[in-house]
Each structure stands twice: as structure tokens, then as C-alpha cells.
JSON list of C-alpha atoms in Angstrom, two decimals:
[
{"chain": "D", "resi": 1, "resn": "MET", "atom": "CA", "xyz": [125.70, 171.86, 201.08]},
{"chain": "D", "resi": 2, "resn": "LYS", "atom": "CA", "xyz": [124.08, 169.01, 202.95]},
{"chain": "D", "resi": 3, "resn": "ALA", "atom": "CA", "xyz": [124.05, 165.23, 202.45]},
{"chain": "D", "resi": 4, "resn": "GLY", "atom": "CA", "xyz": [121.53, 162.66, 203.63]},
{"chain": "D", "resi": 5, "resn": "VAL", "atom": "CA", "xyz": [122.14, 158.94, 204.15]},
{"chain": "D", "resi": 6, "resn": "VAL", "atom": "CA", "xyz": [119.00, 156.81, 204.01]},
{"chain": "D", "resi": 7, "resn": "VAL", "atom": "CA", "xyz": [118.66, 154.13, 206.69]},
{"chain": "D", "resi": 8, "resn": "PHE", "atom": "CA", "xyz": [116.47, 151.11, 205.93]},
{"chain": "D", "resi": 9, "resn": "PRO", "atom": "CA", "xyz": [115.95, 148.24, 208.37]},
{"chain": "D", "resi": 10, "resn": "GLY", "atom": "CA", "xyz": [118.95, 146.06, 207.49]},
{"chain": "D", "resi": 11, "resn": "SER", "atom": "CA", "xyz": [121.24, 148.80, 206.16]},
{"chain": "D", "resi": 12, "resn": "ASN", "atom": "CA", "xyz": [124.77, 148.14, 207.35]},
{"chain": "D", "resi": 13, "resn": "CYS", "atom": "CA", "xyz": [126.91, 150.63, 205.45]},
{"chain": "D", "resi": 14, "resn": "ASP", "atom": "CA", "xyz": [124.96, 153.72, 206.50]},
{"chain": "D", "resi": 15, "resn": "HIS", "atom": "CA", "xyz": [127.44, 154.73, 209.19]},
{"chain": "D", "resi": 16, "resn": "ASP", "atom": "CA", "xyz": [130.39, 154.14, 206.83]},
{"chain": "D", "resi": 17, "resn": "CYS", "atom": "CA", "xyz": [128.85, 156.56, 204.31]},
{"chain": "D", "resi": 18, "resn": "TYR", "atom": "CA", "xyz": [127.99, 159.04, 207.05]},
{"chain": "D", "resi": 19, "resn": "HIS", "atom": "CA", "xyz": [131.59, 158.90, 208.34]},
{"chain": "D", "resi": 20, "resn": "VAL", "atom": "CA", "xyz": [133.11, 159.60, 204.92]},
{"chain": "D", "resi": 21, "resn": "LEU", "atom": "CA", "xyz": [130.70, 162.43, 204.12]},
{"chain": "D", "resi": 22, "resn": "LYS", "atom": "CA", "xyz": [130.78, 164.02, 207.58]},
{"chain": "D", "resi": 23, "resn": "HIS", "atom": "CA", "xyz": [134.29, 163.41, 208.88]},
{"chain": "D", "resi": 24, "resn": "VAL", "atom": "CA", "xyz": [136.41, 162.85, 205.76]},
{"chain": "D", "resi": 25, "resn": "LEU", "atom": "CA", "xyz": [134.70, 165.32, 203.41]},
{"chain": "D", "resi": 26, "resn": "GLY", "atom": "CA", "xyz": [133.49, 167.70, 206.10]},
{"chain": "D", "resi": 27, "resn": "MET", "atom": "CA", "xyz": [129.95, 167.91, 204.72]},
{"chain": "D", "resi": 28, "resn": "ASP", "atom": "CA", "xyz": [126.91, 168.63, 206.84]},
{"chain": "D", "resi": 29, "resn": "THR", "atom": "CA", "xyz": [125.36, 165.14, 206.90]},
{"chain": "D", "resi": 30, "resn": "VAL", "atom": "CA", "xyz": [122.18, 163.69, 208.36]},
{"chain": "D", "resi": 31, "resn": "PHE", "atom": "CA", "xyz": [120.55, 160.27, 208.50]},
{"chain": "D", "resi": 32, "resn": "LEU", "atom": "CA", "xyz": [117.20, 159.89, 206.73]},
{"chain": "D", "resi": 33, "resn": "TRP", "atom": "CA", "xyz": [114.98, 157.20, 208.28]},
{"chain": "D", "resi": 34, "resn": "HIS", "atom": "CA", "xyz": [113.08, 155.05, 205.78]},
{"chain": "D", "resi": 35, "resn": "LYS", "atom": "CA", "xyz": [109.75, 156.19, 207.24]},
{"chain": "D", "resi": 36, "resn": "ASP", "atom": "CA", "xyz": [110.60, 159.87, 206.81]},
{"chain": "D", "resi": 37, "resn": "ALA", "atom": "CA", "xyz": [108.59, 161.86, 204.33]},
{"chain": "D", "resi": 38, "resn": "ASP", "atom": "CA", "xyz": [111.03, 164.77, 204.32]},
{"chain": "D", "resi": 39, "resn": "LEU", "atom": "CA", "xyz": [114.58, 164.92, 202.95]},
{"chain": "D", "resi": 40, "resn": "LYS", "atom": "CA", "xyz": [115.49, 167.66, 205.46]},
{"chain": "D", "resi": 41, "resn": "GLY", "atom": "CA", "xyz": [116.77, 170.00, 202.78]},
{"chain": "D", "resi": 42, "resn": "VAL", "atom": "CA", "xyz": [119.66, 167.84, 201.59]},
{"chain": "D", "resi": 43, "resn": "ASP", "atom": "CA", "xyz": [121.51, 168.44, 198.33]},
{"chain": "D", "resi": 44, "resn": "LEU", "atom": "CA", "xyz": [122.68, 164.83, 198.00]},
{"chain": "D", "resi": 45, "resn": "VAL", "atom": "CA", "xyz": [120.99, 161.53, 198.88]},
{"chain": "D", "resi": 46, "resn": "VAL", "atom": "CA", "xyz": [123.02, 158.36, 199.45]},
{"chain": "D", "resi": 47, "resn": "LEU", "atom": "CA", "xyz": [121.36, 154.94, 199.49]},
{"chain": "D", "resi": 48, "resn": "PRO", "atom": "CA", "xyz": [123.91, 152.75, 201.29]},
{"chain": "D", "resi": 49, "resn": "GLY", "atom": "CA", "xyz": [124.74, 149.07, 201.12]},
{"chain": "D", "resi": 50, "resn": "GLY", "atom": "CA", "xyz": [123.35, 146.36, 203.34]},
{"chain": "D", "resi": 51, "resn": "PHE", "atom": "CA", "xyz": [120.34, 144.08, 203.34]},
{"chain": "D", "resi": 52, "resn": "SER", "atom": "CA", "xyz": [117.30, 146.35, 203.38]},
{"chain": "D", "resi": 53, "resn": "TYR", "atom": "CA", "xyz": [114.33, 144.52, 204.89]},
{"chain": "D", "resi": 54, "resn": "GLY", "atom": "CA", "xyz": [116.46, 141.38, 204.93]},
{"chain": "D", "resi": 55, "resn": "ASP", "atom": "CA", "xyz": [116.51, 141.31, 201.13]},
{"chain": "D", "resi": 56, "resn": "TYR", "atom": "CA", "xyz": [113.26, 139.34, 201.28]},
{"chain": "D", "resi": 57, "resn": "LEU", "atom": "CA", "xyz": [111.40, 138.82, 197.98]},
{"chain": "D", "resi": 58, "resn": "ARG", "atom": "CA", "xyz": [114.25, 140.43, 196.01]},
{"chain": "D", "resi": 59, "resn": "CYS", "atom": "CA", "xyz": [117.03, 142.79, 196.99]},
{"chain": "D", "resi": 60, "resn": "GLY", "atom": "CA", "xyz": [115.48, 146.25, 197.25]},
{"chain": "D", "resi": 61, "resn": "ALA", "atom": "CA", "xyz": [111.97, 145.04, 196.37]},
{"chain": "D", "resi": 62, "resn": "ILE", "atom": "CA", "xyz": [110.46, 146.05, 199.71]},
{"chain": "D", "resi": 63, "resn": "ALA", "atom": "CA", "xyz": [112.65, 149.11, 200.24]},
{"chain": "D", "resi": 64, "resn": "LYS", "atom": "CA", "xyz": [111.24, 150.75, 197.12]},
{"chain": "D", "resi": 65, "resn": "HIS", "atom": "CA", "xyz": [107.90, 151.04, 198.95]},
{"chain": "D", "resi": 66, "resn": "SER", "atom": "CA", "xyz": [109.39, 152.97, 201.89]},
{"chain": "D", "resi": 67, "resn": "PRO", "atom": "CA", "xyz": [107.91, 156.46, 202.33]},
{"chain": "D", "resi": 68, "resn": "ILE", "atom": "CA", "xyz": [111.35, 158.00, 201.89]},
{"chain": "D", "resi": 69, "resn": "MET", "atom": "CA", "xyz": [111.63, 156.57, 198.37]},
{"chain": "D", "resi": 70, "resn": "GLN", "atom": "CA", "xyz": [108.75, 158.70, 197.13]},
{"chain": "D", "resi": 71, "resn": "GLU", "atom": "CA", "xyz": [110.71, 161.73, 198.30]},
{"chain": "D", "resi": 72, "resn": "VAL", "atom": "CA", "xyz": [113.93, 160.39, 196.74]},
{"chain": "D", "resi": 73, "resn": "SER", "atom": "CA", "xyz": [112.17, 159.84, 193.40]},
{"chain": "D", "resi": 74, "resn": "GLU", "atom": "CA", "xyz": [110.77, 163.37, 193.36]},
{"chain": "D", "resi": 75, "resn": "PHE", "atom": "CA", "xyz": [114.18, 164.74, 194.38]},
{"chain": "D", "resi": 76, "resn": "ALA", "atom": "CA", "xyz": [115.85, 162.86, 191.51]},
{"chain": "D", "resi": 77, "resn": "ASP", "atom": "CA", "xyz": [113.18, 163.97, 189.03]},
{"chain": "D", "resi": 78, "resn": "LYS", "atom": "CA", "xyz": [114.04, 167.58, 189.91]},
{"chain": "D", "resi": 79, "resn": "GLY", "atom": "CA", "xyz": [117.73, 166.96, 189.21]},
{"chain": "D", "resi": 80, "resn": "GLY", "atom": "CA", "xyz": [118.88, 166.19, 192.74]},
{"chain": "D", "resi": 81, "resn": "HIS", "atom": "CA", "xyz": [121.96, 163.99, 193.01]},
{"chain": "D", "resi": 82, "resn": "VAL", "atom": "CA", "xyz": [121.42, 160.42, 194.24]},
{"chain": "D", "resi": 83, "resn": "LEU", "atom": "CA", "xyz": [124.17, 157.85, 194.83]},
{"chain": "D", "resi": 84, "resn": "GLY", "atom": "CA", "xyz": [123.18, 154.20, 195.31]},
{"chain": "D", "resi": 85, "resn": "ILE", "atom": "CA", "xyz": [125.87, 151.83, 196.53]},
{"chain": "D", "resi": 86, "resn": "CYS", "atom": "CA", "xyz": [125.44, 148.04, 196.36]},
{"chain": "D", "resi": 87, "resn": "ASN", "atom": "CA", "xyz": [122.04, 147.48, 198.00]},
{"chain": "D", "resi": 88, "resn": "GLY", "atom": "CA", "xyz": [121.37, 151.12, 197.18]},
{"chain": "D", "resi": 89, "resn": "PHE", "atom": "CA", "xyz": [121.93, 150.32, 193.49]},
{"chain": "D", "resi": 90, "resn": "GLN", "atom": "CA", "xyz": [119.49, 147.42, 193.82]},
{"chain": "D", "resi": 91, "resn": "VAL", "atom": "CA", "xyz": [116.91, 149.72, 195.41]},
{"chain": "D", "resi": 92, "resn": "LEU", "atom": "CA", "xyz": [117.32, 152.26, 192.59]},
{"chain": "D", "resi": 93, "resn": "THR", "atom": "CA", "xyz": [116.63, 149.63, 189.93]},
{"chain": "D", "resi": 94, "resn": "GLU", "atom": "CA", "xyz": [113.62, 148.30, 191.84]},
{"chain": "D", "resi": 95, "resn": "ALA", "atom": "CA", "xyz": [112.32, 151.86, 192.21]},
{"chain": "D", "resi": 96, "resn": "GLY", "atom": "CA", "xyz": [112.70, 152.50, 188.48]},
{"chain": "D", "resi": 97, "resn": "LEU", "atom": "CA", "xyz": [115.24, 155.29, 188.92]},
{"chain": "D", "resi": 98, "resn": "LEU", "atom": "CA", "xyz": [117.78, 153.20, 187.01]},
{"chain": "D", "resi": 99, "resn": "PRO", "atom": "CA", "xyz": [117.12, 150.52, 184.36]},
{"chain": "D", "resi": 100, "resn": "GLY", "atom": "CA", "xyz": [117.92, 146.84, 184.65]},
{"chain": "D", "resi": 101, "resn": "ALA", "atom": "CA", "xyz": [118.24, 144.49, 187.61]},
{"chain": "D", "resi": 102, "resn": "LEU", "atom": "CA", "xyz": [120.90, 142.91, 189.78]},
{"chain": "D", "resi": 103, "resn": "LEU", "atom": "CA", "xyz": [120.80, 139.10, 189.65]},
{"chain": "D", "resi": 104, "resn": "ARG", "atom": "CA", "xyz": [122.62, 136.43, 191.65]},
{"chain": "D", "resi": 105, "resn": "ASN", "atom": "CA", "xyz": [126.35, 136.30, 190.98]},
{"chain": "D", "resi": 106, "resn": "LYS", "atom": "CA", "xyz": [127.29, 133.86, 188.22]},
{"chain": "D", "resi": 107, "resn": "ASP", "atom": "CA", "xyz": [128.88, 131.44, 190.72]},
{"chain": "D", "resi": 108, "resn": "LEU", "atom": "CA", "xyz": [125.99, 131.83, 193.19]},
{"chain": "D", "resi": 109, "resn": "LYS", "atom": "CA", "xyz": [128.44, 132.86, 195.91]},
{"chain": "D", "resi": 110, "resn": "PHE", "atom": "CA", "xyz": [128.88, 135.96, 198.04]},
{"chain": "D", "resi": 111, "resn": "ILE", "atom": "CA", "xyz": [132.03, 137.81, 196.94]},
{"chain": "D", "resi": 112, "resn": "CYS", "atom": "CA", "xyz": [133.95, 140.19, 199.20]},
{"chain": "D", "resi": 113, "resn": "ARG", "atom": "CA", "xyz": [137.24, 141.46, 197.78]},
{"chain": "D", "resi": 114, "resn": "TYR", "atom": "CA", "xyz": [138.93, 144.32, 195.96]},
{"chain": "D", "resi": 115, "resn": "VAL", "atom": "CA", "xyz": [138.36, 144.48, 192.20]},
{"chain": "D", "resi": 116, "resn": "ASN", "atom": "CA", "xyz": [139.73, 146.58, 189.35]},
{"chain": "D", "resi": 117, "resn": "LEU", "atom": "CA", "xyz": [137.36, 149.06, 187.76]},
{"chain": "D", "resi": 118, "resn": "ARG", "atom": "CA", "xyz": [137.81, 151.13, 184.64]},
{"chain": "D", "resi": 119, "resn": "VAL", "atom": "CA", "xyz": [136.31, 154.61, 184.65]},
{"chain": "D", "resi": 120, "resn": "ASP", "atom": "CA", "xyz": [134.45, 154.72, 181.35]},
{"chain": "D", "resi": 121, "resn": "ASN", "atom": "CA", "xyz": [132.80, 158.10, 181.86]},
{"chain": "D", "resi": 122, "resn": "ALA", "atom": "CA", "xyz": [134.67, 160.76, 183.82]},
{"chain": "D", "resi": 123, "resn": "GLY", "atom": "CA", "xyz": [132.26, 163.41, 182.64]},
{"chain": "D", "resi": 124, "resn": "THR", "atom": "CA", "xyz": [129.61, 162.86, 185.31]},
{"chain": "D", "resi": 125, "resn": "ALA", "atom": "CA", "xyz": [128.98, 164.70, 188.56]},
{"chain": "D", "resi": 126, "resn": "PHE", "atom": "CA", "xyz": [130.17, 161.56, 190.37]},
{"chain": "D", "resi": 127, "resn": "THR", "atom": "CA", "xyz": [133.42, 160.99, 188.47]},
{"chain": "D", "resi": 128, "resn": "SER", "atom": "CA", "xyz": [134.82, 164.37, 187.49]},
{"chain": "D", "resi": 129, "resn": "ARG", "atom": "CA", "xyz": [137.88, 163.83, 189.72]},
{"chain": "D", "resi": 130, "resn": "TYR", "atom": "CA", "xyz": [138.87, 160.75, 187.72]},
{"chain": "D", "resi": 131, "resn": "ALA", "atom": "CA", "xyz": [140.18, 160.50, 184.16]},
{"chain": "D", "resi": 132, "resn": "ASP", "atom": "CA", "xyz": [138.55, 158.54, 181.35]},
{"chain": "D", "resi": 133, "resn": "GLY", "atom": "CA", "xyz": [140.10, 155.09, 181.23]},
{"chain": "D", "resi": 134, "resn": "GLU", "atom": "CA", "xyz": [141.60, 155.38, 184.73]},
{"chain": "D", "resi": 135, "resn": "ILE", "atom": "CA", "xyz": [141.87, 152.07, 186.56]},
{"chain": "D", "resi": 136, "resn": "VAL", "atom": "CA", "xyz": [140.87, 152.11, 190.23]},
{"chain": "D", "resi": 137, "resn": "ARG", "atom": "CA", "xyz": [140.64, 149.47, 192.92]},
{"chain": "D", "resi": 138, "resn": "ILE", "atom": "CA", "xyz": [137.46, 149.46, 195.01]},
{"chain": "D", "resi": 139, "resn": "PRO", "atom": "CA", "xyz": [136.04, 146.55, 197.05]},
{"chain": "D", "resi": 140, "resn": "ILE", "atom": "CA", "xyz": [132.83, 144.67, 196.32]},
{"chain": "D", "resi": 141, "resn": "ALA", "atom": "CA", "xyz": [130.73, 142.70, 198.81]},
{"chain": "D", "resi": 142, "resn": "HIS", "atom": "CA", "xyz": [127.60, 141.15, 197.34]},
{"chain": "D", "resi": 143, "resn": "ALA", "atom": "CA", "xyz": [125.77, 138.02, 196.27]},
{"chain": "D", "resi": 144, "resn": "GLU", "atom": "CA", "xyz": [123.44, 139.78, 193.81]},
{"chain": "D", "resi": 145, "resn": "GLY", "atom": "CA", "xyz": [125.58, 142.10, 191.72]},
{"chain": "D", "resi": 146, "resn": "ASN", "atom": "CA", "xyz": [125.17, 140.53, 188.30]},
{"chain": "D", "resi": 147, "resn": "TYR", "atom": "CA", "xyz": [123.85, 143.45, 186.25]},
{"chain": "D", "resi": 148, "resn": "PHE", "atom": "CA", "xyz": [121.22, 142.44, 183.71]},
{"chain": "D", "resi": 149, "resn": "ALA", "atom": "CA", "xyz": [119.06, 144.38, 181.26]},
{"chain": "D", "resi": 150, "resn": "SER", "atom": "CA", "xyz": [117.42, 143.80, 177.91]},
{"chain": "D", "resi": 151, "resn": "GLU", "atom": "CA", "xyz": [119.46, 144.13, 174.74]},
{"chain": "D", "resi": 152, "resn": "ASP", "atom": "CA", "xyz": [117.75, 147.43, 173.94]},
{"chain": "D", "resi": 153, "resn": "VAL", "atom": "CA", "xyz": [118.60, 148.87, 177.34]},
{"chain": "D", "resi": 154, "resn": "ILE", "atom": "CA", "xyz": [122.21, 147.74, 177.14]},
{"chain": "D", "resi": 155, "resn": "LYS", "atom": "CA", "xyz": [122.50, 149.26, 173.67]},
{"chain": "D", "resi": 156, "resn": "GLU", "atom": "CA", "xyz": [121.05, 152.54, 174.94]},
{"chain": "D", "resi": 157, "resn": "LEU", "atom": "CA", "xyz": [123.40, 152.59, 177.93]},
{"chain": "D", "resi": 158, "resn": "GLU", "atom": "CA", "xyz": [126.46, 151.90, 175.82]},
{"chain": "D", "resi": 159, "resn": "GLU", "atom": "CA", "xyz": [125.61, 154.33, 173.02]},
{"chain": "D", "resi": 160, "resn": "ASN", "atom": "CA", "xyz": [124.91, 157.17, 175.44]},
{"chain": "D", "resi": 161, "resn": "ASN", "atom": "CA", "xyz": [127.98, 156.65, 177.60]},
{"chain": "D", "resi": 162, "resn": "ARG", "atom": "CA", "xyz": [125.92, 155.77, 180.64]},
{"chain": "D", "resi": 163, "resn": "VAL", "atom": "CA", "xyz": [128.18, 152.93, 181.76]},
{"chain": "D", "resi": 164, "resn": "VAL", "atom": "CA", "xyz": [130.38, 154.73, 184.27]},
{"chain": "D", "resi": 165, "resn": "PHE", "atom": "CA", "xyz": [132.35, 151.85, 185.81]},
{"chain": "D", "resi": 166, "resn": "ARG", "atom": "CA", "xyz": [133.29, 148.50, 184.30]},
{"chain": "D", "resi": 167, "resn": "TYR", "atom": "CA", "xyz": [135.09, 145.51, 185.85]},
{"chain": "D", "resi": 168, "resn": "CYS", "atom": "CA", "xyz": [138.50, 145.02, 184.27]},
{"chain": "D", "resi": 169, "resn": "ASP", "atom": "CA", "xyz": [141.97, 143.58, 184.82]},
{"chain": "D", "resi": 170, "resn": "GLU", "atom": "CA", "xyz": [144.99, 145.54, 185.99]},
{"chain": "D", "resi": 171, "resn": "TYR", "atom": "CA", "xyz": [145.56, 146.78, 182.43]},
{"chain": "D", "resi": 172, "resn": "GLY", "atom": "CA", "xyz": [142.01, 148.00, 181.94]},
{"chain": "D", "resi": 173, "resn": "GLU", "atom": "CA", "xyz": [140.98, 145.11, 179.71]},
{"chain": "D", "resi": 174, "resn": "THR", "atom": "CA", "xyz": [137.59, 143.49, 180.22]},
{"chain": "D", "resi": 175, "resn": "SER", "atom": "CA", "xyz": [137.19, 139.72, 180.10]},
{"chain": "D", "resi": 176, "resn": "GLU", "atom": "CA", "xyz": [135.23, 136.92, 181.70]},
{"chain": "D", "resi": 177, "resn": "GLY", "atom": "CA", "xyz": [138.09, 136.47, 184.15]},
{"chain": "D", "resi": 178, "resn": "SER", "atom": "CA", "xyz": [137.99, 140.09, 185.29]},
{"chain": "D", "resi": 179, "resn": "ASN", "atom": "CA", "xyz": [134.21, 140.06, 185.69]},
{"chain": "D", "resi": 180, "resn": "PRO", "atom": "CA", "xyz": [133.52, 138.81, 189.23]},
{"chain": "D", "resi": 181, "resn": "ASN", "atom": "CA", "xyz": [129.75, 138.38, 189.03]},
{"chain": "D", "resi": 182, "resn": "GLY", "atom": "CA", "xyz": [128.79, 137.85, 185.37]},
{"chain": "D", "resi": 183, "resn": "SER", "atom": "CA", "xyz": [127.43, 141.34, 184.72]},
{"chain": "D", "resi": 184, "resn": "ILE", "atom": "CA", "xyz": [126.60, 142.05, 181.08]},
{"chain": "D", "resi": 185, "resn": "ASN", "atom": "CA", "xyz": [129.57, 143.80, 179.45]},
{"chain": "D", "resi": 186, "resn": "GLY", "atom": "CA", "xyz": [131.27, 143.88, 182.85]},
{"chain": "D", "resi": 187, "resn": "ILE", "atom": "CA", "xyz": [128.98, 146.71, 183.98]},
{"chain": "D", "resi": 188, "resn": "ALA", "atom": "CA", "xyz": [129.68, 147.82, 187.57]},
{"chain": "D", "resi": 189, "resn": "GLY", "atom": "CA", "xyz": [127.95, 151.22, 187.62]},
{"chain": "D", "resi": 190, "resn": "ILE", "atom": "CA", "xyz": [125.55, 153.26, 185.49]},
{"chain": "D", "resi": 191, "resn": "VAL", "atom": "CA", "xyz": [123.91, 156.68, 185.51]},
{"chain": "D", "resi": 192, "resn": "ASN", "atom": "CA", "xyz": [120.38, 157.70, 184.57]},
{"chain": "D", "resi": 193, "resn": "LYS", "atom": "CA", "xyz": [119.62, 159.76, 181.47]},
{"chain": "D", "resi": 194, "resn": "GLY", "atom": "CA", "xyz": [119.88, 162.99, 183.42]},
{"chain": "D", "resi": 195, "resn": "GLY", "atom": "CA", "xyz": [123.28, 162.05, 184.84]},
{"chain": "D", "resi": 196, "resn": "ASN", "atom": "CA", "xyz": [122.18, 162.86, 188.39]},
{"chain": "D", "resi": 197, "resn": "VAL", "atom": "CA", "xyz": [121.56, 159.31, 189.65]},
{"chain": "D", "resi": 198, "resn": "LEU", "atom": "CA", "xyz": [124.43, 156.81, 189.90]},
{"chain": "D", "resi": 199, "resn": "GLY", "atom": "CA", "xyz": [124.14, 153.19, 190.96]},
{"chain": "D", "resi": 200, "resn": "MET", "atom": "CA", "xyz": [127.23, 151.07, 191.52]},
{"chain": "D", "resi": 201, "resn": "MET", "atom": "CA", "xyz": [127.93, 147.72, 193.15]},
{"chain": "D", "resi": 202, "resn": "PRO", "atom": "CA", "xyz": [131.47, 148.46, 194.49]},
{"chain": "D", "resi": 203, "resn": "HIS", "atom": "CA", "xyz": [131.81, 150.28, 197.82]},
{"chain": "D", "resi": 204, "resn": "PRO", "atom": "CA", "xyz": [133.68, 153.61, 197.50]},
{"chain": "D", "resi": 205, "resn": "GLU", "atom": "CA", "xyz": [132.99, 154.44, 201.15]},
{"chain": "D", "resi": 206, "resn": "ARG", "atom": "CA", "xyz": [135.23, 151.51, 202.16]},
{"chain": "D", "resi": 207, "resn": "CYS", "atom": "CA", "xyz": [138.29, 152.99, 200.48]},
{"chain": "D", "resi": 208, "resn": "ALA", "atom": "CA", "xyz": [138.10, 156.75, 200.97]},
{"chain": "D", "resi": 209, "resn": "GLU", "atom": "CA", "xyz": [140.92, 157.22, 203.49]},
{"chain": "D", "resi": 210, "resn": "GLU", "atom": "CA", "xyz": [144.68, 156.69, 203.51]},
{"chain": "D", "resi": 211, "resn": "ILE", "atom": "CA", "xyz": [144.40, 154.02, 206.19]},
{"chain": "D", "resi": 212, "resn": "MET", "atom": "CA", "xyz": [142.58, 151.73, 203.76]},
{"chain": "D", "resi": 213, "resn": "GLN", "atom": "CA", "xyz": [144.21, 149.55, 201.09]},
{"chain": "D", "resi": 214, "resn": "THR", "atom": "CA", "xyz": [143.39, 152.22, 198.50]},
{"chain": "D", "resi": 215, "resn": "LYS", "atom": "CA", "xyz": [141.85, 155.69, 198.59]},
{"chain": "D", "resi": 216, "resn": "ASP", "atom": "CA", "xyz": [140.29, 155.31, 195.16]},
{"chain": "D", "resi": 217, "resn": "GLY", "atom": "CA", "xyz": [136.70, 155.69, 196.38]},
{"chain": "D", "resi": 218, "resn": "PHE", "atom": "CA", "xyz": [137.37, 159.14, 197.82]},
{"chain": "D", "resi": 219, "resn": "HIS", "atom": "CA", "xyz": [137.14, 160.82, 194.41]},
{"chain": "D", "resi": 220, "resn": "ILE", "atom": "CA", "xyz": [133.48, 159.91, 193.96]},
{"chain": "D", "resi": 221, "resn": "PHE", "atom": "CA", "xyz": [132.55, 161.85, 197.08]},
{"chain": "D", "resi": 222, "resn": "GLU", "atom": "CA", "xyz": [135.02, 164.60, 196.26]},
{"chain": "D", "resi": 223, "resn": "SER", "atom": "CA", "xyz": [133.53, 164.93, 192.76]},
{"chain": "D", "resi": 224, "resn": "LEU", "atom": "CA", "xyz": [130.09, 165.37, 194.28]},
{"chain": "D", "resi": 225, "resn": "ARG", "atom": "CA", "xyz": [131.33, 167.92, 196.81]},
{"chain": "D", "resi": 226, "resn": "LYS", "atom": "CA", "xyz": [132.88, 170.00, 194.03]},
{"chain": "D", "resi": 227, "resn": "VAL", "atom": "CA", "xyz": [129.69, 169.87, 191.98]},
{"chain": "D", "resi": 228, "resn": "LEU", "atom": "CA", "xyz": [127.49, 170.77, 194.92]},
{"chain": "D", "resi": 229, "resn": "LYS", "atom": "CA", "xyz": [129.78, 173.67, 195.81]},
{"chain": "D", "resi": 230, "resn": "GLY", "atom": "CA", "xyz": [129.58, 174.86, 192.23]},
{"chain": "D", "resi": 231, "resn": "VAL", "atom": "CA", "xyz": [133.34, 174.55, 191.77]},
{"chain": "D", "resi": 232, "resn": "LEU", "atom": "CA", "xyz": [132.99, 172.54, 188.55]}
]
């Protein structure tokens, strides 16, 4: 069981992800340089947050052309598990591994704070350690996290239970007030049709230890570890 964390020029959450996977979860973990053309035999790929290539053109627009992304796409097509966090989510949409796009936040401001999320699908490889409807608190830190897609795509996502996380209030209710960035239907995280690729704007790696304000992000990594070990 081995995890790989992709490093693009401008990534700044790569070491946070590496720390959680390696030192908190105890997984064999390696960095994958964006110019690599080999995933080094990993069972899980994590695309971390940051500002890949300075977020020039659009967030993730240049990163999708990195040599490593061809390998990541082939890995995902074969059923390999891929987790994209924040900028990683943006890269996944630009690369076509997930539908939609991440636009500027509705108030055109960078937001960095804890938010409430409702787990709307606990039946994925990424969320099996949560319960459906569970409310968790995980921080966000982005200026372009406003999830957008066509009406047909949104309908397909909703009807097939592919919205995994949704912004909500402390009671699990969704509203304009609980939606920090203007995402359609309060969408904070989605999976692909195969269920093996998750993109999410909140940062679970920033709340995966007791020392943090919450440990709610830990269960995403723990869910993946269980799946990769064949426990679930």
C-alpha cells in the first residue's frame, strides 16, 4: 500500500498531505514530481492544494499538461484512486477527470476559515468512515472554489449521488448563508462515475490530527487506507 503526492511548481500543501499519509496514517508515501512519467507503483495519488504554475491562465489550466497528468489519467482510467484537494480539484476538472469548473468566489475574495460540510454520500472509497448526513468541520482556503457546471451535469451528479460533500450550517441545512463561495447547490466535493476520483475544495489534511481544531479530515484518509488494505 503506497501513496504518491504530486508536486507542481507552486504546490504548497504537498508536505501537509505527505505528513498525514506518512506520519499520521503510517502509509508508505512518496512525492511525484510534475515532470515524472512514472507513478512509482503507488496505489493512491493525491493532487494537493496550492497555486500550480502560479494559477496563470486559469487554476489548473497549465498543470493539466504536466507529464505526470498523463500517468494520473491512465491510472484513474484503470480504477486507481485519486484525491484532488483544492487546487488538486481544479486540476482534475481542467484535466477532464471530473466535470465542471471552479470559478471565482461569489464575493471575489480569498476565503480561509473552517466551514460546515454535510456528508451526502458515505458510500464511497473516500468517505466510508463517515455516516450519511454527518456534519463535519473542515477548513477552506481558496479564491476560486465556486463550483459550476451545466444544468445537465448538475442533474446527473445529483441523480447519481455523486455530490459527496455539501456546504451547510451547523444543523446540516444548506442555504445561501452557509455557502461560502456560491457553488451551485452548495457543492463542495464530487466523485467521478467510477467512484475512484474525488475532488473537493476543503482541506482534510489540515484537520487530521488531535492538535488541530477538529480531526474531521482524518476519516477521508482513513477510509482510503481501509479500502486499499482491502478491509472494506
